[in-house]
PDB file of C-alpha atoms in Angstrom:
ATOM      1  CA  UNK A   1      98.255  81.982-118.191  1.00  0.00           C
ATOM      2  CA  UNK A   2      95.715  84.844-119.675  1.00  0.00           C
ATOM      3  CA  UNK A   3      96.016  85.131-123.163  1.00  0.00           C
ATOM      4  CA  UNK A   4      94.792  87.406-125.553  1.00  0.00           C
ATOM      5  CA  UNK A   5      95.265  87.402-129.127  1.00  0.00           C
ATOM      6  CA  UNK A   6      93.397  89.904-131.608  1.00  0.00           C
ATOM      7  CA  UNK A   7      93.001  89.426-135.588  1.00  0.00           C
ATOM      8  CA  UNK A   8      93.627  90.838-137.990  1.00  0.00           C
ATOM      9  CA  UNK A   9      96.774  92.956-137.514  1.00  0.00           C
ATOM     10  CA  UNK A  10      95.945  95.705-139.652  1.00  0.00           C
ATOM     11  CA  UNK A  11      93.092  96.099-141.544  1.00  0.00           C
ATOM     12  CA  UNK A  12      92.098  98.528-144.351  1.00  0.00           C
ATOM     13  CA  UNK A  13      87.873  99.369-145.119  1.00  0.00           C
ATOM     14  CA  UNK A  14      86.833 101.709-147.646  1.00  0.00           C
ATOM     15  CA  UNK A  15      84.366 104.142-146.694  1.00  0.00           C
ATOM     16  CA  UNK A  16      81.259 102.370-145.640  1.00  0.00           C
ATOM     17  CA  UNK A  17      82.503  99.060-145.559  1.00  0.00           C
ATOM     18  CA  UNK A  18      81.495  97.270-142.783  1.00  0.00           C
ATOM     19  CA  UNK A  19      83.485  94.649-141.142  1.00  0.00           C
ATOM     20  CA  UNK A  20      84.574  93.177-137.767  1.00  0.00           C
ATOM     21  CA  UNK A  21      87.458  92.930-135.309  1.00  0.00           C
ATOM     22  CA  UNK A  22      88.230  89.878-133.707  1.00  0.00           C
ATOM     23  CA  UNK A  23      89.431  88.873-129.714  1.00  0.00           C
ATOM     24  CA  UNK A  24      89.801  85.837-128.724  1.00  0.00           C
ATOM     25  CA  UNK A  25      90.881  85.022-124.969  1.00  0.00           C
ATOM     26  CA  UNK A  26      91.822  82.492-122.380  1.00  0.00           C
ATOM     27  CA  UNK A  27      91.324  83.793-118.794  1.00  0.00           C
ATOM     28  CA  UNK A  28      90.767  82.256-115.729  1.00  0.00           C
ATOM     29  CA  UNK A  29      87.770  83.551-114.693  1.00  0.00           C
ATOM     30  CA  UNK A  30      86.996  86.678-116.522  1.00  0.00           C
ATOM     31  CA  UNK A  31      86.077  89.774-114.426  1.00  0.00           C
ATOM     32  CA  UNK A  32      85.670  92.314-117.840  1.00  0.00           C
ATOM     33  CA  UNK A  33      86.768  92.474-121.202  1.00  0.00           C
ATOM     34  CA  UNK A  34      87.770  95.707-122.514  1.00  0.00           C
ATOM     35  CA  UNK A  35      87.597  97.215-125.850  1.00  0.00           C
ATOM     36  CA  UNK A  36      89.827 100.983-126.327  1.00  0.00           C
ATOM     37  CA  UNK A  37      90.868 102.681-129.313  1.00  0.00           C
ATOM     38  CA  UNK A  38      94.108 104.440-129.921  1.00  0.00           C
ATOM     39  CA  UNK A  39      95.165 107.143-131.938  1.00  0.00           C
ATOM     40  CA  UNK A  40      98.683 107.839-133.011  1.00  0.00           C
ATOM     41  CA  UNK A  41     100.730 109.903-130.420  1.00  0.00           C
ATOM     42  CA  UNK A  42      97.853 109.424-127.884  1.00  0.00           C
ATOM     43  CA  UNK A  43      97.065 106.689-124.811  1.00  0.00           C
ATOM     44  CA  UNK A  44      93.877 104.539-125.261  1.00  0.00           C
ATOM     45  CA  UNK A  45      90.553 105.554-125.379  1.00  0.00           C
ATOM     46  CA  UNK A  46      88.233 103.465-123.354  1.00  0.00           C
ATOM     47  CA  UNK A  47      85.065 102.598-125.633  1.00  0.00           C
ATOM     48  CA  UNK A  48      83.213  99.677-124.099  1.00  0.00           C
ATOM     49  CA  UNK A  49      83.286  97.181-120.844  1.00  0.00           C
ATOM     50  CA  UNK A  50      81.266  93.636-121.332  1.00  0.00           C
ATOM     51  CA  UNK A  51      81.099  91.171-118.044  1.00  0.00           C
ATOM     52  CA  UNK A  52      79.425  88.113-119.167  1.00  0.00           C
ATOM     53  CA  UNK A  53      78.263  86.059-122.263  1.00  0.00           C
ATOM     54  CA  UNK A  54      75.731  87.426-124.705  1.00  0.00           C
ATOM     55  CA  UNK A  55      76.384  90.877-123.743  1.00  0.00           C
ATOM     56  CA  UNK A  56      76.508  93.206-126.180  1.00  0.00           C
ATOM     57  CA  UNK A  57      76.879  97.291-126.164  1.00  0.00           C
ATOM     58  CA  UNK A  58      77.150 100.015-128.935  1.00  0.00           C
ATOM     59  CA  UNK A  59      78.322 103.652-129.843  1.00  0.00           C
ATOM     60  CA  UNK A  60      77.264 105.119-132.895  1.00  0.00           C
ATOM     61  CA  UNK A  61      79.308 102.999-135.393  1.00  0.00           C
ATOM     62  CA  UNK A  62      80.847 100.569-133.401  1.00  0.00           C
ATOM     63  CA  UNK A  63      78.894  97.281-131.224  1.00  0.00           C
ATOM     64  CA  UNK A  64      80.847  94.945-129.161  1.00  0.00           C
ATOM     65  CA  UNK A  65      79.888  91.318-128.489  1.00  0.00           C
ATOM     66  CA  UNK A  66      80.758  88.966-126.050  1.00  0.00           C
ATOM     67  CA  UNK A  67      81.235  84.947-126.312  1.00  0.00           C
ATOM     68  CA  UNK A  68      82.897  82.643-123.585  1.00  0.00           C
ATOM     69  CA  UNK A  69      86.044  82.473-126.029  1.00  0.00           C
ATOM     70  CA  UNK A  70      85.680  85.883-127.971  1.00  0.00           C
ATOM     71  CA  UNK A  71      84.510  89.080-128.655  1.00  0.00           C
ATOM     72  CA  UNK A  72      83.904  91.146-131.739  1.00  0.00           C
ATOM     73  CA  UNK A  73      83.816  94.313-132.100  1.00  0.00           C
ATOM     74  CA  UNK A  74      81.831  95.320-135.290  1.00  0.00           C
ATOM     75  CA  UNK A  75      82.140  98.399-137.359  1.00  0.00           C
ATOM     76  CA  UNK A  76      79.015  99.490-139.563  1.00  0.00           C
ATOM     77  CA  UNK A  77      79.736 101.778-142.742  1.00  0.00           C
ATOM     78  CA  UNK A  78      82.800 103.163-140.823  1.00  0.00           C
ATOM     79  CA  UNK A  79      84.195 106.648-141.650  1.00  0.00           C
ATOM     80  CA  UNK A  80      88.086 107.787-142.299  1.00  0.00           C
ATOM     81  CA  UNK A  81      87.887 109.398-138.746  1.00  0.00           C
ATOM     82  CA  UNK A  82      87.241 105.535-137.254  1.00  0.00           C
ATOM     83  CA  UNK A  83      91.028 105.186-138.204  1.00  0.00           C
ATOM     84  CA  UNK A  84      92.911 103.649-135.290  1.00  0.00           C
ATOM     85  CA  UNK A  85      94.291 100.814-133.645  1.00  0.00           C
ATOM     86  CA  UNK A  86      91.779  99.379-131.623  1.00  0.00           C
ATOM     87  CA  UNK A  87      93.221  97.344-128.356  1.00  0.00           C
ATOM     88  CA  UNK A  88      91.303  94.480-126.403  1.00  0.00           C
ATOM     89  CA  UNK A  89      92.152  93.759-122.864  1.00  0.00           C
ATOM     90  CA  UNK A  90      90.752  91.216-120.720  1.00  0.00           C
ATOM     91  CA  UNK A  91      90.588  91.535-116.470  1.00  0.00           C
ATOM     92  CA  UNK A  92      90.883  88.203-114.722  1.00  0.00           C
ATOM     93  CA  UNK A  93      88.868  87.754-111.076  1.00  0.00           C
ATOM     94  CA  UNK A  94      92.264  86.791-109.811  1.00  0.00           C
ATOM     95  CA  UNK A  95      93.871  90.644-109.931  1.00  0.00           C
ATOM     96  CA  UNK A  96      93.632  94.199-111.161  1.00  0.00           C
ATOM     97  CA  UNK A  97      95.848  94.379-113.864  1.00  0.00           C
ATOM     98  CA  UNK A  98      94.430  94.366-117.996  1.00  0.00           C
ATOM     99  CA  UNK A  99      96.291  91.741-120.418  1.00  0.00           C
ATOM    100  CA  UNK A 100      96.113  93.512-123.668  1.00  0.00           C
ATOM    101  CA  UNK A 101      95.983  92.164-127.168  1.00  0.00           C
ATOM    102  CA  UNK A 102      98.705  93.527-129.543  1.00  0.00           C
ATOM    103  CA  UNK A 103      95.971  95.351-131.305  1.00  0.00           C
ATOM    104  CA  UNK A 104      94.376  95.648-134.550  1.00  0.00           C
ATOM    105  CA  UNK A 105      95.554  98.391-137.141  1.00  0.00           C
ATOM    106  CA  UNK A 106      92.195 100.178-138.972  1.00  0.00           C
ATOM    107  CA  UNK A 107      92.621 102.139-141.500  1.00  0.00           C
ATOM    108  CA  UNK A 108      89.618 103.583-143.503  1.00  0.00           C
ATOM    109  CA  UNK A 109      90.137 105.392-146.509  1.00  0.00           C
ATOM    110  CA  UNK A 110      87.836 107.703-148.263  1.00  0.00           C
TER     111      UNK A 110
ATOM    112  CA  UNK B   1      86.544 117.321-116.207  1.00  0.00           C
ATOM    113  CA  UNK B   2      90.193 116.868-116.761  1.00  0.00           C
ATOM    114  CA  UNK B   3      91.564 113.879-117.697  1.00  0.00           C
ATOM    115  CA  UNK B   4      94.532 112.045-117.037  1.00  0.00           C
ATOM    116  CA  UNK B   5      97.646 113.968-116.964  1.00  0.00           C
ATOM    117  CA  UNK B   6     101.255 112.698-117.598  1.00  0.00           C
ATOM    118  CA  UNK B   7     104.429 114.824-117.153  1.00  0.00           C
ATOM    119  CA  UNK B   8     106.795 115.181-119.130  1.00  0.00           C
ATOM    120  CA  UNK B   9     105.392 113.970-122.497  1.00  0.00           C
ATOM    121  CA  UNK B  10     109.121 113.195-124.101  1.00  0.00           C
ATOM    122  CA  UNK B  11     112.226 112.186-122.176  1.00  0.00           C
ATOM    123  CA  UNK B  12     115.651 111.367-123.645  1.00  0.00           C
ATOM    124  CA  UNK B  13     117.791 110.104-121.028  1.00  0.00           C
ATOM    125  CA  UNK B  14     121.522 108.153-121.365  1.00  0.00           C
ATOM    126  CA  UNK B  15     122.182 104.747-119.808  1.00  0.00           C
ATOM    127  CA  UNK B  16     122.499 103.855-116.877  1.00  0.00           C
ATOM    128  CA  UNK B  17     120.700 107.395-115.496  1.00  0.00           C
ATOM    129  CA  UNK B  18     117.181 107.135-113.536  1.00  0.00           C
ATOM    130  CA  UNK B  19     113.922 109.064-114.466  1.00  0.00           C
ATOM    131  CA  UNK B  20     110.685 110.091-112.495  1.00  0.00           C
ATOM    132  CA  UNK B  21     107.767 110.083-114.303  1.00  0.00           C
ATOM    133  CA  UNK B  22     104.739 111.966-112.597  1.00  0.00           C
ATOM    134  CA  UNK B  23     100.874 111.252-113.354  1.00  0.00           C
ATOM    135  CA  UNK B  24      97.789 112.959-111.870  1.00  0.00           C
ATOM    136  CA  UNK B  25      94.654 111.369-112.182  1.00  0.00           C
ATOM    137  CA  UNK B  26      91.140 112.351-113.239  1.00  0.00           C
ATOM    138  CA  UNK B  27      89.511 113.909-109.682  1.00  0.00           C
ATOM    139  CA  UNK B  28      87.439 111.481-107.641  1.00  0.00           C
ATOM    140  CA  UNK B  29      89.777 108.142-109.291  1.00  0.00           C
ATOM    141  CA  UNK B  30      92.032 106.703-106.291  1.00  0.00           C
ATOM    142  CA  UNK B  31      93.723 104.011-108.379  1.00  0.00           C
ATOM    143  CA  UNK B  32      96.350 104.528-110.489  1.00  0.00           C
ATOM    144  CA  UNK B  33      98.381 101.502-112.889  1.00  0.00           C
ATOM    145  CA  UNK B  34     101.068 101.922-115.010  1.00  0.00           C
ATOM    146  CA  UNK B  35     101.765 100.454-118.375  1.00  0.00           C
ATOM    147  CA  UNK B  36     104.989 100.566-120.797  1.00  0.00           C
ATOM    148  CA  UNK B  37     103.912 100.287-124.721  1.00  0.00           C
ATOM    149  CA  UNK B  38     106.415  99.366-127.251  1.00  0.00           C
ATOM    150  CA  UNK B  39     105.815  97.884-130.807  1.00  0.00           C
ATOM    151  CA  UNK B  40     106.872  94.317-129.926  1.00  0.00           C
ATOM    152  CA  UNK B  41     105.081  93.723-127.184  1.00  0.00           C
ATOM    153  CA  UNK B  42     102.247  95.972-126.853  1.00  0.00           C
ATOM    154  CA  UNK B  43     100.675  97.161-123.424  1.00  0.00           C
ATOM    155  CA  UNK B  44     102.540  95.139-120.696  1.00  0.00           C
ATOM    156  CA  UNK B  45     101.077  96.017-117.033  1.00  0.00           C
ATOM    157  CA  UNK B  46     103.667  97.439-114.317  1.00  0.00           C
ATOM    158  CA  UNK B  47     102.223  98.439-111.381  1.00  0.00           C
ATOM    159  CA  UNK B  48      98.667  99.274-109.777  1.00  0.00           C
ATOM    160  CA  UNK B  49      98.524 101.829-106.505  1.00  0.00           C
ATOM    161  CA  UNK B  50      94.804 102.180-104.916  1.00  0.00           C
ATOM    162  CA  UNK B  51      94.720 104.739-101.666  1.00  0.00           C
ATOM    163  CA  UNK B  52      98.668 104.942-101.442  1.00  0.00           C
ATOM    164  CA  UNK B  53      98.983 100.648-101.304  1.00  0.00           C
ATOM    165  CA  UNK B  54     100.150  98.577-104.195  1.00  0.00           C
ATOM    166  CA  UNK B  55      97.695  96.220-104.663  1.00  0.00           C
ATOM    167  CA  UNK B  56      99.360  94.690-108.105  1.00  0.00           C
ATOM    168  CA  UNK B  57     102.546  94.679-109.597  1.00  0.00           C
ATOM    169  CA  UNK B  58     103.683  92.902-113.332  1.00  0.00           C
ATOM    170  CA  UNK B  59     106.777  91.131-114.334  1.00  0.00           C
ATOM    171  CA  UNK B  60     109.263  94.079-114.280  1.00  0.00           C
ATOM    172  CA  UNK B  61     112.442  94.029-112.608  1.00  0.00           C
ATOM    173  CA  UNK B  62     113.286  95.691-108.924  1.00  0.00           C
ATOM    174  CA  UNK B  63     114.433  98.832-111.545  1.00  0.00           C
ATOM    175  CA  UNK B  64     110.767  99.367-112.162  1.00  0.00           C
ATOM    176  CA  UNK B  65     109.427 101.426-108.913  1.00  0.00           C
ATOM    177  CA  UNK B  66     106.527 103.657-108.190  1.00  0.00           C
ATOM    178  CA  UNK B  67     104.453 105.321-105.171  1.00  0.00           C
ATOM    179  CA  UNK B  68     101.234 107.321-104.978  1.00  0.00           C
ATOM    180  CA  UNK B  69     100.414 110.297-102.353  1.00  0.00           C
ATOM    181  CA  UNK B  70      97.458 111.037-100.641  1.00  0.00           C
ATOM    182  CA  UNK B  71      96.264 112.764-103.442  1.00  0.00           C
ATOM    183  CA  UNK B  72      96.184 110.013-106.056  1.00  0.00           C
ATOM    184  CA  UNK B  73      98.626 111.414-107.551  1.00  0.00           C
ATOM    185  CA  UNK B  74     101.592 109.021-108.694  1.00  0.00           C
ATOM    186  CA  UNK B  75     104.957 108.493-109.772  1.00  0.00           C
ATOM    187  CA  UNK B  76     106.913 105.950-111.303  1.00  0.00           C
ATOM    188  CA  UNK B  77     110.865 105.455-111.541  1.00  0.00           C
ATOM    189  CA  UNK B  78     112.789 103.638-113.552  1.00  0.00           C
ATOM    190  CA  UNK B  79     116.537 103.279-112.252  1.00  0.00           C
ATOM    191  CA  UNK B  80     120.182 102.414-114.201  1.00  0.00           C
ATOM    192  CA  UNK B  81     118.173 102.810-117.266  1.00  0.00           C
ATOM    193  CA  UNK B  82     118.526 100.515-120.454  1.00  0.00           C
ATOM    194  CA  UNK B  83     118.443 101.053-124.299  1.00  0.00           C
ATOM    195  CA  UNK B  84     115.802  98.558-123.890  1.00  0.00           C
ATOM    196  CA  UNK B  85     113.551 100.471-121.716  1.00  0.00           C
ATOM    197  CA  UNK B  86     112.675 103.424-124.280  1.00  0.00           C
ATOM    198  CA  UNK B  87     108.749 102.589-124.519  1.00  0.00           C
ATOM    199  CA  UNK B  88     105.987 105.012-124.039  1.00  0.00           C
ATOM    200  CA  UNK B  89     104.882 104.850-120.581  1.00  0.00           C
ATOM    201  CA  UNK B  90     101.584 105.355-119.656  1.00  0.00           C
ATOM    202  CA  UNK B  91      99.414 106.013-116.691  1.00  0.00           C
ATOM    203  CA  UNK B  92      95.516 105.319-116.470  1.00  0.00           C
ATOM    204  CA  UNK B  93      92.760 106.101-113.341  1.00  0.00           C
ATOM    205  CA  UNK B  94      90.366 104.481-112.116  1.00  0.00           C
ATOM    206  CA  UNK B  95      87.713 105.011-109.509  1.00  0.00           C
ATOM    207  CA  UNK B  96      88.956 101.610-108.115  1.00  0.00           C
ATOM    208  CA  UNK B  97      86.053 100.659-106.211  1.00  0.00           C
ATOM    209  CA  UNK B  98      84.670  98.733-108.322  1.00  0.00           C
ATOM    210  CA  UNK B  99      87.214  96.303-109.118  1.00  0.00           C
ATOM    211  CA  UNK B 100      85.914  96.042-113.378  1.00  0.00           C
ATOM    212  CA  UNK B 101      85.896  99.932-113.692  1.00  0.00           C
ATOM    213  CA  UNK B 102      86.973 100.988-116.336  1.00  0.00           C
ATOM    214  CA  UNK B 103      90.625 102.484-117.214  1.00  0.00           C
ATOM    215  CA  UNK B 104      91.068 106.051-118.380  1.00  0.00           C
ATOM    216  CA  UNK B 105      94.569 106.473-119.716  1.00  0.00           C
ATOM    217  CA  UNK B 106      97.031 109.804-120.223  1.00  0.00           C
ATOM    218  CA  UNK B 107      98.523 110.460-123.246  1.00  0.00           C
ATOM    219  CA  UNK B 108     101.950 109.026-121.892  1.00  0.00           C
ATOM    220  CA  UNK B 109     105.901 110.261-121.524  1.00  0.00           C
ATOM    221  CA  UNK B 110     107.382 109.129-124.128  1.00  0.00           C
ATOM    222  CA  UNK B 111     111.009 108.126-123.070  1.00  0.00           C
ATOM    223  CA  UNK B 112     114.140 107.271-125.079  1.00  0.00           C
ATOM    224  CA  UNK B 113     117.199 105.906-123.744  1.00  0.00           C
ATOM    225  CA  UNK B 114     120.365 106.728-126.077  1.00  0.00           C
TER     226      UNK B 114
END
């Protein structure tokens, strides 16, 4: 069965502290892993797509990686307006459907 | 462009009633899924429609129904309704050629169940 778990639960940065997010997976063949962010009161936010190994991608602050087993998503001298949960999903060759992780809480304060 | 939108945003509905939720994608997308969110178990897939066919469906009971119309657009229902079925729902397009294409969710209806 697909699993996804991502760590930590919540996290809180100060200003400029850089860190990263972790996702770790299980999938039987892995069509895409997907990285959103999601503000309170709103639906997720699509922010990257990586299909294979060694693939990375980045926007402004944020750079995803990709391993056979995990993927990170780093944050460089994040801002209070980075504040969010950020959800990973994975996409299995098998169907359509995203198996999200239960999220990880940011919270960056000034 | 517009992006997804959901209608209604909040619902409060009594047990044992049914509700119609209504979702029009971003122009050009031609699949549509459907996902509840609640705190204990996060995003939990329901259904995916792609040119009016169901192509996937998750682990929800018979309760759990949806269509789309020519135009993309979709609904879902949700019959006999249960305390435990106050979530946020939400709705998310795709072009759905591609099969890895990204997801671009609405904002979501929230719905309580008293």
């Amino acid at each position: 069965e697909d699993q996804v778990t991502q760590s930590p639960e919540a996290l809180r940065l100060q200003e400029g502290e850089s860190s990263s997010l972790n996702c770790s997976y299980t999938v039987s063949g892995l069509r895409g892993l997907f990285w959103y962010r999601q503000d309170p009161g709103k639906g997720p936010e699509f922010l990257f797509t990586l299909y294979s190994a060694g693939e990375e991608k980045e926007k402004e602050r944020l750079k995803a990686t990709l391993t056979k087993k995990e993927s990170f998503l780093h944050i460089t001298a994040p801002k209070p307006e980075d504040s969010a949960t950020y959800l990973c999903a994975v996409q299995a060759n098998s169907g359509y459907a995203l198996n999200f992780g239960k999220g990880t809480s940011l919270l960056v304060t000034p | 462009k517009a992006g997804v939108t959901q209608t209604p945003r909040y619902l409060i509905k009594t047990r044992g009633q049914q509700v119609t939720l209504s979702c029009s994608p971003i122009s050009g997308h031609r699949s549509v899924s459907w996902y509840q969110q609640t705190p204990g178990q996060g995003l939990q897939f329901l259904f995916e429609y792609f040119s009016e066919t169901q192509r996937n469906k998750g682990n929800f009971p018979g309760r759990f129904s949806g269509r789309q119309f020519s135009n993309s657009r979709s609904e879902m229902n949700v019959s006999t309704l249960e305390l435990g079925d106050s979530a946020l729902y939400l709705c998310a397009s795709s072009l759905g050629q591609l099969d890895n294409s990204p997801l671009h969710f609405g904002n979501g209806t929230r719905l309580t169940v008293t």
